[in-house]
Amino acid sequence: MTVDTTLADLSDTLFSVSVGLYSLAVVAFCAQLAFGRRPAATRELVGAGAPVEPAAPAATGAAEPPTVRRYGVAAMVFTLLGALTHAGVLLFRGLATDRLPWGNMYEFATAVVLVAVVSFTVLAVRRPALRHLGVFVLAPVVLSMVGIGLFLYAEAGPLVASLRSSWLAVHVSTAILGFGIFFVSGIASVMYLLRLRHDARVAAGTAETGGLLDRLPAPAAIDRVAHRTAVFGFPIWTFAVIAGAIWAESAWGRFWGWDPKETWAFIAWVVYAAYLHARTTAGWRGRPAAWVNVVGLGVMIFNLLYVNMVSTGLHSYAGV
Amino acid sequence: MTVTAPPREAAAPPPPARPSAGRRAWNLWVRWWRRLTAMRTAIILLFLLALAAIPGSLLPQRSLSQSNVAQYFADHPTLAPVLDRLYLFDVFSSPWFAAVYLLLFVSLVGCVLPRAAEHYRALRTPPPPAPRNLLRLPDSGRLDTPLDGMAALDVVEEELRVRRFRVVRRGTAGTDPAGSSGTGAELSAEKGYLKEAGNLLFHLSLVGLLLALAGGKLWGYEGSILVVEGDGFCNSFQQYDTYSAGPLVDGEDLSPLCVDLEDFRAEYETDLTAASFRADIRFGGPDEEGEARTIGVNDPLRADGDRVYVTGHGYAPTFTVTTPTGQTFTDVPAPFLPTNQSTMASEGAAKFPDLGADADSQLAIQGFFAPTGVVRDGILTSIDPRPLEPQVALIAYQGYLGLDSGRPQSVYAIDQEQIDRGALEEVGSANLAVGETLTLPDGTAITFSGYSQFAALQVSHDPGQVWVLVAAIAVLVGLLAMLLLRRERVFARAAPAPGGGGTVLTVGSLTRGGGEGGERFTALVDELRVALAARAPASPTPPSGGAHPDPEVPTP
Ligand code: HEM
């Protein structure tokens, strides 16, 4: 099997194009936030179980002047176009090598970021108020893409023997999905924490209102996004871990062996279980729970970067 | 949404003045048990479990690689024994790791069993009566209808039953002074019992998973062996190079399985990425002809409870040795271990203890094998994993090998101790291509006669594995039910409209899980209003009497 270099080059070009489009989206999202008036206060629906927040206005797309709205729409369009070219990166890599395009860390990480962008886009289309989170999602996306391009890039090539299994499709695809969704969830929790801290400072008179953070949705709304995405991601991650165990049974002779990658997948799973518990436990709701979610994201990223690159285990990715 | 902490009984009433010792012990026990089975304890224990697993990934583990642990001991001679005493090289079988997960599971059982009992009761009792003030529920609203109370509730009941709610009606069907029947009557409806069932299934399946894992560890075993093409082995601990077995395994009655390796093939892509490893084997009972099968990476042999895997491969150069006295050993294979997986450069040794006249004229070869060798400045290296140009670099030793000295020796290396002590003496070295011969000073001829391939095979037996899979699937099913389903309670109460001639329905709901309770409730109220309007007599509804589609915002 040979690699089609034309398609592989096209894939690499699209990678740069997506980074460019995402950067434009960041600029437009920024403009939307920066030029947006502080929107009129609307009451935010808070369930009785949700933490009691200082009464905070929710930003709504409808309350914005048309120019600012146009920035918001442009940002979404750039994001969507970026996601399309980003999908193209993986599509043409797959076509060039005639296999699923997640055979090494470069491809895996690229796919995770794509899932994060798509999850955010779906959320933002359904709830326009969440577009105000756009900068805070797309900026890490751009940073991740640049990092991936610089440090993880691997030439298109064939899969090593151990990865040639239909479980690659099942296990790695769901791991990518779960990771991408947790990525959005973790960012939402970070924004929730920042917003709470900001609100507390405003209340204490040590910070001005009118900054970017004031234009975010109300803390409770951000927290809800974090929770709902984590609830969505958790069964997917659970499935990915189980599928990995089934694959390991046929590839390595045991379904679980505490290989470093397995250990960190387990740690992440336990942390997310703790997050879901914390969300429903008195004394842990709100800030502490959000921290648990942030730790969860940290564990996922650690598992991707440190465990793949520094420690040696059975999980082998070609080309890094 | 509201009921979030697991329901627990209220604190016990203060004990009488001087409780007996037994009573006090019991109270203490109850207090600790409550503390252990509280949700916040579960969170802490989950955290501890995550923390406890970390050293298992950062320090070398015996279960993964004995040699890495040995290396760590060599690199950190003072620190390693301390870490070892803390079980840090056996984290996942350490008592403290077990303590964390056992506490967690005790907490889980203590938390979930009462919930299961409660759920069982809830299944057999009708939904609870409506709270006194429905407008204080997280989602609530009012509907006006010209229907009388009972008829209006009939409509609500029908609509809810279509939505698969369980419905009970309570309250008087009597007539109030204004002449409207059903005033004060109320309705309670509930659905989503499967959510709670999912929660219970999930948590209890975790316990099942742990038990299945434990069973597999107790009754399972695993053995590994290197087999050169043309050789074979039978399933017994004596034959394996290394094995590990659970404490309840009886070494006498392992399943009677024998495996012969007939041929091994490694295939490579043009860029030398390994594409596939295939081993043609024959397997069956000890005295059987055996059944032919090809196994490989991702494709093990599964034979009633035993699995056979190819976990590695390599080359075994063969040597023919002829002594001056005419004694000949022909094509003796010596498996060399690969030191570089991408070029398959390998190292190993061949030992000939029975060669000479006495124990001091034994022969040993220490060697380096290159499947595709190039020699630069007299140094042999390998540039390709395929056997295109096989070569060996060897050093021959004569003397006493020390095999019967009681010290264990690796078969892949000569005991350096014997060389240092002068018991073994270097007597020659050469780079040889296939067919070439090194002749030693005493006339002994060593010919590199060719090579075979070997496969590292692993036999695994884990009777718990199927049950682990079953439990894992149950975990997933329970999780999906718990997270995706909603538990909803809807209440409605009828009261006469203040102006007379009609009913005001107060509707409230409580939702757990799934979020967006507010939106769903608004939609439900809208649909109820449409249904009520459809049943209402043709008279127009007064404009002031619309429903309140906006759910009330509770006052914190
Ligand atoms: C192995 C350890 C455990 C894991 C992995 C685990 C995982 C989970 C997960 C993922 C949820 C879903 C939360 C949600 O509905 O959003 C949950 C719910 C729950 N867990 Fe656990 N759990 C564990 C141990 C425990 C223990 C020890 C207890 C009791 C002390 C417990 C009690 C509960 C309860 C009551 C809920 C339902 C919360 C609600 O629906 O409001 N769990 N658990």
mmCIF file of N, CA and C and ligand atoms in Angstrom, chain A residues 227 231 234 269 273 276-277 280, chain B residues 3-4 6 36-39 42 46 104-105 107-108 111-112 115 195 199 202-203 206 479 482-483 512, ligand 1:
data_model
loop_
_atom_site.group_PDB
_atom_site.id
_atom_site.type_symbol
_atom_site.label_atom_id
_atom_site.label_comp_id
_atom_site.label_asym_id
_atom_site.label_seq_id
_atom_site.Cartn_x
_atom_site.Cartn_y
_atom_site.Cartn_z
ATOM 1 N N HIS A 227 -22.141 20.844 32.814
ATOM 2 C CA HIS A 227 -22.690 19.600 33.335
ATOM 3 C C HIS A 227 -23.300 18.757 32.222
ATOM 4 N N VAL A 231 -22.289 15.080 31.104
ATOM 5 C CA VAL A 231 -23.245 13.970 31.168
ATOM 6 C C VAL A 231 -23.308 13.260 29.819
ATOM 7 N N PHE A 234 -19.759 11.360 29.393
ATOM 8 C CA PHE A 234 -19.385 10.274 30.314
ATOM 9 C C PHE A 234 -19.738 8.876 29.800
ATOM 10 N N TRP A 269 -11.863 8.560 34.192
ATOM 11 C CA TRP A 269 -13.232 8.055 34.375
ATOM 12 C C TRP A 269 -13.686 8.274 35.817
ATOM 13 N N ALA A 273 -16.696 10.631 37.190
ATOM 14 C CA ALA A 273 -17.742 10.096 38.067
ATOM 15 C C ALA A 273 -17.853 10.963 39.314
ATOM 16 N N LEU A 276 -19.760 14.115 38.434
ATOM 17 C CA LEU A 276 -21.217 13.942 38.357
ATOM 18 C C LEU A 276 -21.812 13.796 39.752
ATOM 19 N N HIS A 277 -21.117 13.095 40.625
ATOM 20 C CA HIS A 277 -21.583 13.001 42.014
ATOM 21 C C HIS A 277 -21.596 14.377 42.672
ATOM 22 N N THR A 280 -24.439 16.680 42.373
ATOM 23 C CA THR A 280 -25.710 16.408 43.039
ATOM 24 C C THR A 280 -25.521 16.277 44.543
ATOM 25 N N VAL B 3 -34.549 17.213 44.390
ATOM 26 C CA VAL B 3 -34.142 16.164 45.318
ATOM 27 C C VAL B 3 -32.816 15.648 44.839
ATOM 28 N N THR B 4 -31.782 16.069 45.487
ATOM 29 C CA THR B 4 -30.490 15.728 44.909
ATOM 30 C C THR B 4 -29.673 14.812 45.792
ATOM 31 N N PRO B 6 -28.959 11.790 48.310
ATOM 32 C CA PRO B 6 -29.708 10.549 48.508
ATOM 33 C C PRO B 6 -30.541 10.683 49.771
ATOM 34 N N LEU B 36 -20.017 6.912 56.278
ATOM 35 C CA LEU B 36 -19.369 6.166 55.198
ATOM 36 C C LEU B 36 -20.262 6.118 53.965
ATOM 37 N N THR B 37 -21.556 6.006 54.179
ATOM 38 C CA THR B 37 -22.434 5.839 53.027
ATOM 39 C C THR B 37 -22.993 7.166 52.538
ATOM 40 N N ALA B 38 -22.442 8.284 52.995
ATOM 41 C CA ALA B 38 -22.906 9.576 52.488
ATOM 42 C C ALA B 38 -22.263 9.854 51.140
ATOM 43 N N MET B 39 -22.971 10.625 50.330
ATOM 44 C CA MET B 39 -22.459 10.930 48.999
ATOM 45 C C MET B 39 -21.111 11.642 49.064
ATOM 46 N N ALA B 42 -18.451 9.313 49.260
ATOM 47 C CA ALA B 42 -18.219 8.648 47.973
ATOM 48 C C ALA B 42 -17.313 9.506 47.100
ATOM 49 N N LEU B 46 -13.738 8.408 45.725
ATOM 50 C CA LEU B 46 -13.453 8.382 44.291
ATOM 51 C C LEU B 46 -12.150 9.136 44.022
ATOM 52 N N LEU B 104 -14.788 2.080 49.125
ATOM 53 C CA LEU B 104 -15.697 2.688 48.159
ATOM 54 C C LEU B 104 -16.860 1.753 47.856
ATOM 55 N N PHE B 105 -16.542 0.477 47.713
ATOM 56 C CA PHE B 105 -17.617 -0.446 47.359
ATOM 57 C C PHE B 105 -18.529 -0.724 48.548
ATOM 58 N N SER B 107 -19.194 1.514 50.787
ATOM 59 C CA SER B 107 -20.009 2.729 50.781
ATOM 60 C C SER B 107 -21.094 2.632 49.722
ATOM 61 N N LEU B 108 -20.698 2.133 48.567
ATOM 62 C CA LEU B 108 -21.643 2.035 47.453
ATOM 63 C C LEU B 108 -22.799 1.093 47.799
ATOM 64 N N CYS B 111 -25.028 2.516 50.296
ATOM 65 C CA CYS B 111 -25.809 3.634 49.788
ATOM 66 C C CYS B 111 -26.902 3.143 48.869
ATOM 67 N N VAL B 112 -26.566 2.123 48.089
ATOM 68 C CA VAL B 112 -27.464 1.745 47.008
ATOM 69 C C VAL B 112 -28.532 0.739 47.460
ATOM 70 N N ARG B 115 -31.491 2.362 48.798
ATOM 71 C CA ARG B 115 -32.195 3.006 47.686
ATOM 72 C C ARG B 115 -32.969 1.989 46.875
ATOM 73 N N LYS B 195 -35.260 5.406 35.370
ATOM 74 C CA LYS B 195 -34.064 6.189 35.681
ATOM 75 C C LYS B 195 -33.438 5.676 36.981
ATOM 76 N N ASN B 199 -29.921 3.728 37.732
ATOM 77 C CA ASN B 199 -28.939 4.090 38.765
ATOM 78 C C ASN B 199 -28.545 2.846 39.568
ATOM 79 N N PHE B 202 -26.560 0.392 37.455
ATOM 80 C CA PHE B 202 -25.193 0.877 37.261
ATOM 81 C C PHE B 202 -24.318 0.592 38.491
ATOM 82 N N HIS B 203 -24.802 1.036 39.642
ATOM 83 C CA HIS B 203 -23.951 0.905 40.827
ATOM 84 C C HIS B 203 -23.752 -0.555 41.224
ATOM 85 N N LEU B 206 -21.301 -2.302 39.052
ATOM 86 C CA LEU B 206 -19.900 -2.017 39.404
ATOM 87 C C LEU B 206 -19.413 -3.052 40.416
ATOM 88 N N LEU B 479 -26.028 3.113 33.120
ATOM 89 C CA LEU B 479 -25.573 4.506 33.019
ATOM 90 C C LEU B 479 -26.440 5.278 32.026
ATOM 91 N N MET B 482 -29.797 5.891 33.505
ATOM 92 C CA MET B 482 -29.736 6.876 34.594
ATOM 93 C C MET B 482 -29.554 8.288 34.049
ATOM 94 N N LEU B 483 -28.727 8.424 33.009
ATOM 95 C CA LEU B 483 -28.405 9.774 32.552
ATOM 96 C C LEU B 483 -29.394 10.305 31.520
ATOM 97 N N ARG B 512 -36.342 15.306 37.696
ATOM 98 C CA ARG B 512 -34.963 14.977 38.084
ATOM 99 C C ARG B 512 -34.223 14.479 36.891
HETATM 100 C C1 HEM C 1 -17.302 3.082 42.032
HETATM 101 C C2 HEM C 1 -17.787 4.163 42.448
HETATM 102 C C3 HEM C 1 -18.918 4.973 41.857
HETATM 103 C C4 HEM C 1 -19.077 5.434 40.596
HETATM 104 C C5 HEM C 1 -18.132 5.226 39.431
HETATM 105 C C6 HEM C 1 -20.298 6.170 40.549
HETATM 106 C C7 HEM C 1 -20.777 6.827 39.434
HETATM 107 C C8 HEM C 1 -21.963 7.531 39.394
HETATM 108 C C9 HEM C 1 -22.431 8.302 38.300
HETATM 109 C C10 HEM C 1 -21.694 8.470 36.992
HETATM 110 C C11 HEM C 1 -23.623 8.844 38.625
HETATM 111 C C12 HEM C 1 -24.479 9.705 37.741
HETATM 112 C C13 HEM C 1 -24.677 11.074 38.311
HETATM 113 C C14 HEM C 1 -25.759 11.813 37.594
HETATM 114 O O1 HEM C 1 -26.924 11.382 37.651
HETATM 115 O O2 HEM C 1 -25.458 12.837 37.004
HETATM 116 C C15 HEM C 1 -23.921 8.414 39.948
HETATM 117 C C16 HEM C 1 -25.074 8.760 40.645
HETATM 118 C C17 HEM C 1 -25.290 8.440 41.951
HETATM 119 N N1 HEM C 1 -24.416 7.779 42.788
HETATM 120 FE FE1 HEM C 1 -22.694 6.941 42.296
HETATM 121 N N2 HEM C 1 -20.880 6.129 41.775
HETATM 122 C C18 HEM C 1 -20.055 5.419 42.609
HETATM 123 C C19 HEM C 1 -20.231 5.195 43.935
HETATM 124 C C20 HEM C 1 -21.308 5.660 44.668
HETATM 125 C C21 HEM C 1 -21.414 5.569 46.070
HETATM 126 C C22 HEM C 1 -20.358 4.990 46.991
HETATM 127 C C23 HEM C 1 -22.594 6.126 46.402
HETATM 128 C C24 HEM C 1 -23.205 6.315 47.755
HETATM 129 C C25 HEM C 1 -22.584 6.818 48.759
HETATM 130 C C26 HEM C 1 -23.228 6.558 45.205
HETATM 131 C C27 HEM C 1 -24.462 7.168 45.131
HETATM 132 C C28 HEM C 1 -24.996 7.711 44.010
HETATM 133 C C29 HEM C 1 -26.297 8.323 43.958
HETATM 134 C C30 HEM C 1 -27.260 8.457 45.109
HETATM 135 C C31 HEM C 1 -26.471 8.791 42.674
HETATM 136 C C32 HEM C 1 -27.673 9.487 42.084
HETATM 137 C C33 HEM C 1 -27.516 10.944 42.152
HETATM 138 C C34 HEM C 1 -28.752 11.586 41.614
HETATM 139 O O3 HEM C 1 -29.365 11.019 40.723
HETATM 140 O O4 HEM C 1 -29.063 12.666 42.095
HETATM 141 N N3 HEM C 1 -22.424 6.268 44.156
HETATM 142 N N4 HEM C 1 -22.897 7.616 40.394
#
